[in-house]
Structures are given as C-alpha cells and as structure tokens.
CSV table of C-alpha atoms in Angstrom, one decimal:
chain,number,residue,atom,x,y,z
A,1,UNK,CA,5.4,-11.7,-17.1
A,2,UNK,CA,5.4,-8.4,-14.8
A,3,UNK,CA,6.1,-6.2,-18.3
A,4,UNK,CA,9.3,-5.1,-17.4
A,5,UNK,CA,10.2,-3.9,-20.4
A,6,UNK,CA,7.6,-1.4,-21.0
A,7,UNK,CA,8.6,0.2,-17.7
A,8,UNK,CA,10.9,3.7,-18.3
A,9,UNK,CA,12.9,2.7,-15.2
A,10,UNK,CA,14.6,5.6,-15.3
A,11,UNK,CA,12.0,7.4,-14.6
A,12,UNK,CA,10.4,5.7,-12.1
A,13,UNK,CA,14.1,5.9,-10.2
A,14,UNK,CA,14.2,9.5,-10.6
A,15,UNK,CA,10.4,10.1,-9.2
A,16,UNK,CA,12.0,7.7,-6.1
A,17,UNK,CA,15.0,9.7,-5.9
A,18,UNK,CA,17.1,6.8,-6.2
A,19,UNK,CA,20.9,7.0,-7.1
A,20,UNK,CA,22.6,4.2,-5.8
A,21,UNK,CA,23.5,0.7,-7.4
A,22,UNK,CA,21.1,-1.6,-9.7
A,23,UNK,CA,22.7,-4.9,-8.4
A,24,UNK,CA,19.8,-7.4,-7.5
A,25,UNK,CA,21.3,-7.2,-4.3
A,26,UNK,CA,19.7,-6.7,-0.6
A,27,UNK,CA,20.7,-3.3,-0.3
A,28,UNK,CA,19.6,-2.2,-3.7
A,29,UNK,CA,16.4,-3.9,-3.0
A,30,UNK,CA,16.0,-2.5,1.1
A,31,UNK,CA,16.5,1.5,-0.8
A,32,UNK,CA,14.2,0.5,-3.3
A,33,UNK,CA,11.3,-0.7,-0.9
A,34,UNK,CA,11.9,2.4,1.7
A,35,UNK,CA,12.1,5.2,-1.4
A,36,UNK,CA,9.0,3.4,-3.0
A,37,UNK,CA,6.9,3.3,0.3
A,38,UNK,CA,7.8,7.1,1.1
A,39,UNK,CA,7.9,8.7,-2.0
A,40,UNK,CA,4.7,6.8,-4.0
A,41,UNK,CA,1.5,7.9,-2.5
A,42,UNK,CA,-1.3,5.7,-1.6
A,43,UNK,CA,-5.4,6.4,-2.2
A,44,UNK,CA,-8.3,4.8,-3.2
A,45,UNK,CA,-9.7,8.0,-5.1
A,46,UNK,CA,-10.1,6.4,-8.5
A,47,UNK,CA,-12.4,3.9,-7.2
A,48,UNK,CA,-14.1,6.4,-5.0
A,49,UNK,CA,-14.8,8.8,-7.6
A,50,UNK,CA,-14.7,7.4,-10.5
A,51,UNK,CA,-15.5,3.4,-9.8
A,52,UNK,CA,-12.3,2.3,-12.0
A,53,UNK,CA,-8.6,1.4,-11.7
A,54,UNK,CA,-6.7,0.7,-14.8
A,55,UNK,CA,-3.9,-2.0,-14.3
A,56,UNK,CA,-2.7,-1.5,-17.7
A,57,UNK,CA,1.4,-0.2,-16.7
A,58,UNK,CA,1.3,2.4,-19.4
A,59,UNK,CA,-1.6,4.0,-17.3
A,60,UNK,CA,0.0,3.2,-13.7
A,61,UNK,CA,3.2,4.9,-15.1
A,62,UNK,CA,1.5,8.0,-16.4
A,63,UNK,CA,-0.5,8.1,-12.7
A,64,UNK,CA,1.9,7.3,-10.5
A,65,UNK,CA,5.1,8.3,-11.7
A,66,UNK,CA,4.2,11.6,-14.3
A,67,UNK,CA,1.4,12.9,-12.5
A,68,UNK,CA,2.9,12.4,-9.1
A,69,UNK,CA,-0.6,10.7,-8.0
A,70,UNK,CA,-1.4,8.1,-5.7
A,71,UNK,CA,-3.0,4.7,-5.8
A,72,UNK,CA,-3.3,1.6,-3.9
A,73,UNK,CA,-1.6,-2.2,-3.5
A,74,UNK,CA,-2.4,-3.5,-7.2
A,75,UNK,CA,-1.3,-0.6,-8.9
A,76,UNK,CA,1.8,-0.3,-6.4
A,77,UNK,CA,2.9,-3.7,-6.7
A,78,UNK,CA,2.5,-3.9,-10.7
A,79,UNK,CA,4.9,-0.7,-11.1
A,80,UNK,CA,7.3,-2.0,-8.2
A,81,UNK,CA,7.1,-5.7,-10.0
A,82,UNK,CA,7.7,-4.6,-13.0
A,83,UNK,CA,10.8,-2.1,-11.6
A,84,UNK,CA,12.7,-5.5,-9.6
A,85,UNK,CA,12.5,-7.8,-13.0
A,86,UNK,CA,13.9,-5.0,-15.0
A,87,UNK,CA,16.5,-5.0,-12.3
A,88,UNK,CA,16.9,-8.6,-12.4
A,89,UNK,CA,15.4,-9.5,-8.5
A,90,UNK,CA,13.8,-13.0,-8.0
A,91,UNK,CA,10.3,-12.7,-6.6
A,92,UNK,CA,6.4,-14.2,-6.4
A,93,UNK,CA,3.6,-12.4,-6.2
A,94,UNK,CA,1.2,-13.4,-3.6
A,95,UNK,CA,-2.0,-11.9,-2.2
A,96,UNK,CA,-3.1,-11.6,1.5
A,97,UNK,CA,-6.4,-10.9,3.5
A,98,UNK,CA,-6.8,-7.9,5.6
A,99,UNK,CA,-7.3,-8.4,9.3
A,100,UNK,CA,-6.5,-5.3,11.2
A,101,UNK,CA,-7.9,-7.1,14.2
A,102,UNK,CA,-10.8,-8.9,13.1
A,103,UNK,CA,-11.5,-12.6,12.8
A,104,UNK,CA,-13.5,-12.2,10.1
A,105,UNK,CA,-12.2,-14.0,6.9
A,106,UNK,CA,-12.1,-11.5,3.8
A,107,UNK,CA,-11.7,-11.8,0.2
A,108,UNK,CA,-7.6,-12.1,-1.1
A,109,UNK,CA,-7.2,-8.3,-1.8
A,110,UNK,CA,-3.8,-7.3,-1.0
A,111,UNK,CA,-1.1,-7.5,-3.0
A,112,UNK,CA,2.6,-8.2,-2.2
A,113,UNK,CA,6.0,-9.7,-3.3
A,114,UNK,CA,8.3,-12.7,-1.8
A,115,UNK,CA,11.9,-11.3,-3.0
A,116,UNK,CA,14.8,-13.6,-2.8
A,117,UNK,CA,18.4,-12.7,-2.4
A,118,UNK,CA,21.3,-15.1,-1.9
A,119,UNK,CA,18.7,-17.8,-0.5
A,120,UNK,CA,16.8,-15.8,2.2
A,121,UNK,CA,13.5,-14.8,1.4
A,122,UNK,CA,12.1,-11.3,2.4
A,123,UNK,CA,8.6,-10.0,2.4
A,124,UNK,CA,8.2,-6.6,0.2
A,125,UNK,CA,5.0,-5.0,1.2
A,126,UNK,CA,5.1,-1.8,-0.2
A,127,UNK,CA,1.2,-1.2,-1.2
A,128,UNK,CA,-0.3,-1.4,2.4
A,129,UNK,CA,-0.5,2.5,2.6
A,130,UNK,CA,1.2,2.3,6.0
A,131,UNK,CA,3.4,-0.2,4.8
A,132,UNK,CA,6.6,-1.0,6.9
A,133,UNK,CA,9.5,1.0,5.3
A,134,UNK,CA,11.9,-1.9,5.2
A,135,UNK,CA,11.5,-5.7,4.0
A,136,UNK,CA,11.0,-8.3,6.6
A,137,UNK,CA,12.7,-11.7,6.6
A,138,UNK,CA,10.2,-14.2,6.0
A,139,UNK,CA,11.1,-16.1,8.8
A,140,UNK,CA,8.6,-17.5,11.6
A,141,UNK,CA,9.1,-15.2,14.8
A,142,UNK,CA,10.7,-12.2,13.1
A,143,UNK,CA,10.3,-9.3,15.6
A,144,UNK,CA,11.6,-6.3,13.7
A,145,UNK,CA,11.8,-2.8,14.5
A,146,UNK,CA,11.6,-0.4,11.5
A,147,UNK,CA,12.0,3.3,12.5
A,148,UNK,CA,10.2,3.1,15.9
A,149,UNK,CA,7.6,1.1,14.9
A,150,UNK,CA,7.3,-2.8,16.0
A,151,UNK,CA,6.4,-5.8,13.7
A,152,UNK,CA,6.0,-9.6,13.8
A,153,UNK,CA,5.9,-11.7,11.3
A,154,UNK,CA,4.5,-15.5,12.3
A,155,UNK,CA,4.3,-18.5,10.6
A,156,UNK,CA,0.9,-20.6,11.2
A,157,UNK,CA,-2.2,-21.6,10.2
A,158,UNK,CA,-4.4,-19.2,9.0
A,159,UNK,CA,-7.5,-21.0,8.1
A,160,UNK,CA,-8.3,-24.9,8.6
A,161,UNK,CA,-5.8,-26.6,6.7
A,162,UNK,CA,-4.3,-23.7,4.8
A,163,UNK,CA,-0.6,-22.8,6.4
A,164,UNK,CA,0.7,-19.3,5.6
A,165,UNK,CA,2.1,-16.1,7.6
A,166,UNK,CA,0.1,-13.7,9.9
A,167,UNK,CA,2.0,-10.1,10.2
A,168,UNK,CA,1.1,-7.9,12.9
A,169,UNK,CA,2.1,-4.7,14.3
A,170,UNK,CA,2.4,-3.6,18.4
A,171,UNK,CA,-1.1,-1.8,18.8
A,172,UNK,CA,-2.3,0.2,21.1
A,173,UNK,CA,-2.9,-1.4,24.0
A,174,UNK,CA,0.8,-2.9,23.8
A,175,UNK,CA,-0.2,-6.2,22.1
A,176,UNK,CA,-0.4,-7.8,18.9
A,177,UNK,CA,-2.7,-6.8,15.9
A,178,UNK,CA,-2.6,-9.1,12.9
A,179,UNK,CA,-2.8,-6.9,9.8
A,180,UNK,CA,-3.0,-9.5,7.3
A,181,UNK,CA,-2.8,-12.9,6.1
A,182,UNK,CA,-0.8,-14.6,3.4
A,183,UNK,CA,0.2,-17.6,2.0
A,184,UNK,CA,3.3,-18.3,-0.8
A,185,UNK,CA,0.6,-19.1,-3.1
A,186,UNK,CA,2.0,-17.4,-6.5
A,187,UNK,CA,-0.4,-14.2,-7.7
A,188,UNK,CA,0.2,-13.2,-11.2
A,189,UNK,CA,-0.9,-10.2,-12.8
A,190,UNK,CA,-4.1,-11.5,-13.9
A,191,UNK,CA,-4.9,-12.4,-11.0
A,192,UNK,CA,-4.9,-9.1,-9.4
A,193,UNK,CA,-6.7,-7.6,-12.2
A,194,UNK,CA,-9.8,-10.0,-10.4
A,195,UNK,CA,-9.0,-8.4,-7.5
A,196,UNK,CA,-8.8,-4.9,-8.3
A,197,UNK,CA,-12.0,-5.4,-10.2
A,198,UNK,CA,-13.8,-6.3,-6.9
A,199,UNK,CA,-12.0,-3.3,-4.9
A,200,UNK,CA,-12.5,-0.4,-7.4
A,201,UNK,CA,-16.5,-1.5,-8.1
A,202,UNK,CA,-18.2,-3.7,-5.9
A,203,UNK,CA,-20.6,-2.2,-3.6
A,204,UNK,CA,-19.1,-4.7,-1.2
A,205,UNK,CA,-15.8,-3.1,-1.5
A,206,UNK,CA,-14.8,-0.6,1.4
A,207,UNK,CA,-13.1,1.5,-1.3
A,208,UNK,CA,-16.1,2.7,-2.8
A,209,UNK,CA,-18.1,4.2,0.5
A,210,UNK,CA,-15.5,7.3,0.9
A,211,UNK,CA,-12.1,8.6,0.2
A,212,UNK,CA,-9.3,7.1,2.1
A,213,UNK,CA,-5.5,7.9,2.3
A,214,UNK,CA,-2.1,7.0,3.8
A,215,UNK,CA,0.9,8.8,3.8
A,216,UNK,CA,3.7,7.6,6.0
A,217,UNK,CA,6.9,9.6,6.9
A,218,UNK,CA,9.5,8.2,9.1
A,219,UNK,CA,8.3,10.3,12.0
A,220,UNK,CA,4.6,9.7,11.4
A,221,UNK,CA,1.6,8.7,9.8
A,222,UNK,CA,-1.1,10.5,8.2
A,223,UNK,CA,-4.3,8.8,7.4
A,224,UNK,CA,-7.6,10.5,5.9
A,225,UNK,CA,-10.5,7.9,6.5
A,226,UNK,CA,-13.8,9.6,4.9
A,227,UNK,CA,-13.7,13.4,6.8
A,228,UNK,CA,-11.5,11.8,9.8
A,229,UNK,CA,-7.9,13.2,9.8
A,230,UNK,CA,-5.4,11.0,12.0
A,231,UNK,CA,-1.8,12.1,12.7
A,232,UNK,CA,0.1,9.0,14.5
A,233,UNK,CA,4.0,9.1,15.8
A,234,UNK,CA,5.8,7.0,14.6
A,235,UNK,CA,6.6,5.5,18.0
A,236,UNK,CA,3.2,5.6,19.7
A,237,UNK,CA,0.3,3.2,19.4
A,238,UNK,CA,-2.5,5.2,18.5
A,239,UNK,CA,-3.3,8.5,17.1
A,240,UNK,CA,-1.6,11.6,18.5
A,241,UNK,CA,-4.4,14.2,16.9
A,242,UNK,CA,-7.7,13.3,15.5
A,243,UNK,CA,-9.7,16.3,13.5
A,244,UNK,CA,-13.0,15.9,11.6
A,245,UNK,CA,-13.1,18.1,8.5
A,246,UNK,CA,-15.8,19.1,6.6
A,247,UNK,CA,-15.9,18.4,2.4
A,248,UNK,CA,-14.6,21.5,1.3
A,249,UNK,CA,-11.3,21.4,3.4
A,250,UNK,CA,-10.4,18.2,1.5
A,251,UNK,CA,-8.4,19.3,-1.2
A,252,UNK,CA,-6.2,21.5,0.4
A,253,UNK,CA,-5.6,19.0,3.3
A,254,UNK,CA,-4.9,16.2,0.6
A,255,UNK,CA,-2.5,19.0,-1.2
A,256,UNK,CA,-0.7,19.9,2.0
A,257,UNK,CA,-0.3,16.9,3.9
A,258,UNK,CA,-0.4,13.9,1.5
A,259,UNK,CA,1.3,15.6,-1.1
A,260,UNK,CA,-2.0,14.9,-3.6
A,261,UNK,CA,-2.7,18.4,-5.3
A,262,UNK,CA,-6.1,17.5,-7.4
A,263,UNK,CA,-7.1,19.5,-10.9
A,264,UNK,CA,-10.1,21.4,-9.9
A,265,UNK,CA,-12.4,18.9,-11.7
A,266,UNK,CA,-11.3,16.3,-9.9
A,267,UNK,CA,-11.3,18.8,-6.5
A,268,UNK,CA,-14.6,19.6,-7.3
A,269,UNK,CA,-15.9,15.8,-8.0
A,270,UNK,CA,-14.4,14.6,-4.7
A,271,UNK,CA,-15.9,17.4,-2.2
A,272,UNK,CA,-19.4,16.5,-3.6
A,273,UNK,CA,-19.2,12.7,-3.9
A,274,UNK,CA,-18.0,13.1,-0.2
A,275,UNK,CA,-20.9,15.4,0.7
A,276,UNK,CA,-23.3,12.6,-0.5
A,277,UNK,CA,-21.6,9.7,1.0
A,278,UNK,CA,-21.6,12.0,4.1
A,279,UNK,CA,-25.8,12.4,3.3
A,280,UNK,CA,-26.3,8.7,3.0
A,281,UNK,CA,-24.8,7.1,5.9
C-alpha cells in the first residue's frame, strides 16, 4: 500500500544517520521520527517555483534522499510510510487541518501517521516543518515536553459532530495554540495526492504566494516566511531575532542556514519569482 518495497531503505537510513536496531519497536520508531524530523528538510519551493510536487516515491527518493532537498508533509510522510512498513511498524495515515490559532475551518492538508507498538498508539508527525522531534501518545491530556519545547495533545470535538484530537503547542503569551486538527479517519496515498494537488497549484493554496521554510534543531528554529527570517529558542515562545532580507540574499541564507544549497537555475528562478511576488502584494 505505502510502496515499501520500492524504497532503497538503506539509503534513506544512511541520509538519517541511523545505525541502531530495525525492530518495529518504540525505540526504533522514537530514533527514526527524531533523525527524520532533523535531518529531512522541509520547503514548499517546488510548488512555489515550479507549481508541481511529484508524489511518485521514485521521485521523492531522488529529492529528498540523493539530492539532499527539502519538501513538505505529503512527500515527508510517503517516504517515512513507506520506510516503517518496510520495517514492519503498524500505522494509519490520517490527515489534519491547520489551525495555528485561528478558528477558521481549512481544507484536510496535513499529513500524518497513527503508529502502534505493543497496543499504545502514538502520533508521528514528522512533516509539520517544526514538527515535535519525538512521537506523542495519543492519549487525551498528554502534556509532553520535547527538548524544551511544550505540547498538548486533547481529545474533543473538533467540528459539530465530528470527534478527533486538537494538538497545541505553549505560545507566546504562555497559553495554548492549537496547531492542528485530526481525526483517526484512515488517509491513503491517494488521498494525499488530492491534497497535494490543491497545495502545490491552487491559487487558494498559501504555498504558492512565496517561499516558505522550516528547519528545526534541538536548540532552535529557523523559519523563512517570504523575505522574513525568524530564529526562535527552543525554550522561548516567540522569535528571538527577526531580519527582513531582500531577494538576492536568499540563496545563500537557504544554503547556510537551512542546509538547501540550490543549482544556480533554480537560485536564479527563486530570487526573481520572489521579486515579483514581492511587486504584487
């Protein structure tokens, strides 16, 4: 189902750095979200640039993996699938509605796993961009803390008569911010692929409007949204440093600090599709 076997797994474990055990077992599965969430970079470049995301594995693989590029929750969670049945894991694909504070009810675009191991269920959310760098308990009330930073997973209803799980994160002003939304509904591939069709060329989709990148370290987290550069520790609650950069510095700063070192084509193409977003707003 999640094409498993057309996945070199060794080769996706050596682009993680991952040497340990390939038991389906909770500590195989906790190294494999953490080394996936800090080693696989996330962007939204192809559909920025280019209006297309191939969900075809071959192609993720040769992205992701060979050329060391980055992507975002479809492509992430088809790989990572595709890794945990080669492995032998249990798990449903769901989909979830991004909140980041609003109230507003959005279209189903992000993409996640339910794992199970030895009868306890545990969210794997590794395609969020500043994804948590462990997997949470699905259980209602779950407070963790994952290397400084505070989450909470509740169980509820998340819109009339639909029950499903609301996971937030502390936010700035020492409260609650609800990320997204989910319910256990299972996604298969072919349903993302409707999903990533809306993302990567809609003119609805946020992805399309300007470049936008996460890349999250234990200590911190880098984000580039359009020319605004955010730094954030990984134990505060809102950005530590703040710059506005003009096109041209893009590539370099996408090279240096998110580890995404573009040909000079595709350098080229995303200063001046950047420029002309910048003109039209």
């Amino acid at each position: 189902m999640w094409h498993g076997d057309q996945l070199d797994l060794d080769a996706y474990l050596a682009h993680l750095g991952y040497e340990g055990d390939r038991a389906p077992t909770l500590e195989t599965l906790r190294a494999l979200h953490r080394a996936h969430v800090l080693t696989v970079r996330w962007d939204n470049l192809d559909a920025f640039l280019r209006g297309s995301v191939s969900l075809d594995l071959a192609d993720i693989q040769d992205k992701l993996i060979r050329r060391g590029r980055g992507g975002y929750c479809f492509e992430h969670i088809l790989l990572y699938a595709a890794a945990l049945e080669r492995l032998g894991f249990t798990f449903t694909g769901v989909s979830g509605r991004i909140r980041m504070g609003t109230d507003k009810i959005l279209p189903a675009t992000h993409a996640m796993l339910l794992v199970t191991v030895d009868g306890r269920r545990w969210l794997s959310d590794i395609g969020f961009g500043a994804s948590p760098l462990d997997v949470i308990e699905l259980t209602d009330g779950n407070e963790p803390v994952i290397d400084g930073r505070r989450f909470l997973l509740r169980r509820t209803e998340i819109t009339p008569g639909a029950d499903g799980w609301v996971l937030h994160h502390r936010d700035a002003g020492g409260g609650w911010t609800a990320r997204h939304t989910f319910t256990e509904n299972p996604q298969y591939p072919a349903d993302y692929r409707v999903g990533n069709h809306f993302i990567a060329t809609s003119s609805h989709s946020p992805f399309v409007s300007r470049p936008f990148v996460q890349r999250i370290r234990p200590e911190r987290t880098d984000q580039l949204d359009g020319l605004t550069w955010t730094t954030t520790a990984a134990t505060s609650l809102s950005p530590d440093e703040e710059r506005l950069l003009e096109p041209a510095e893009l590539p370099k700063v996408l090279a240096d600090t998110f580890g995404q070192e573009l040909p000079d084509a595709e350098a080229e193409l995303l200063v001046e599709r950047t420029e002309r977003a910048e003109r039209a707003r």
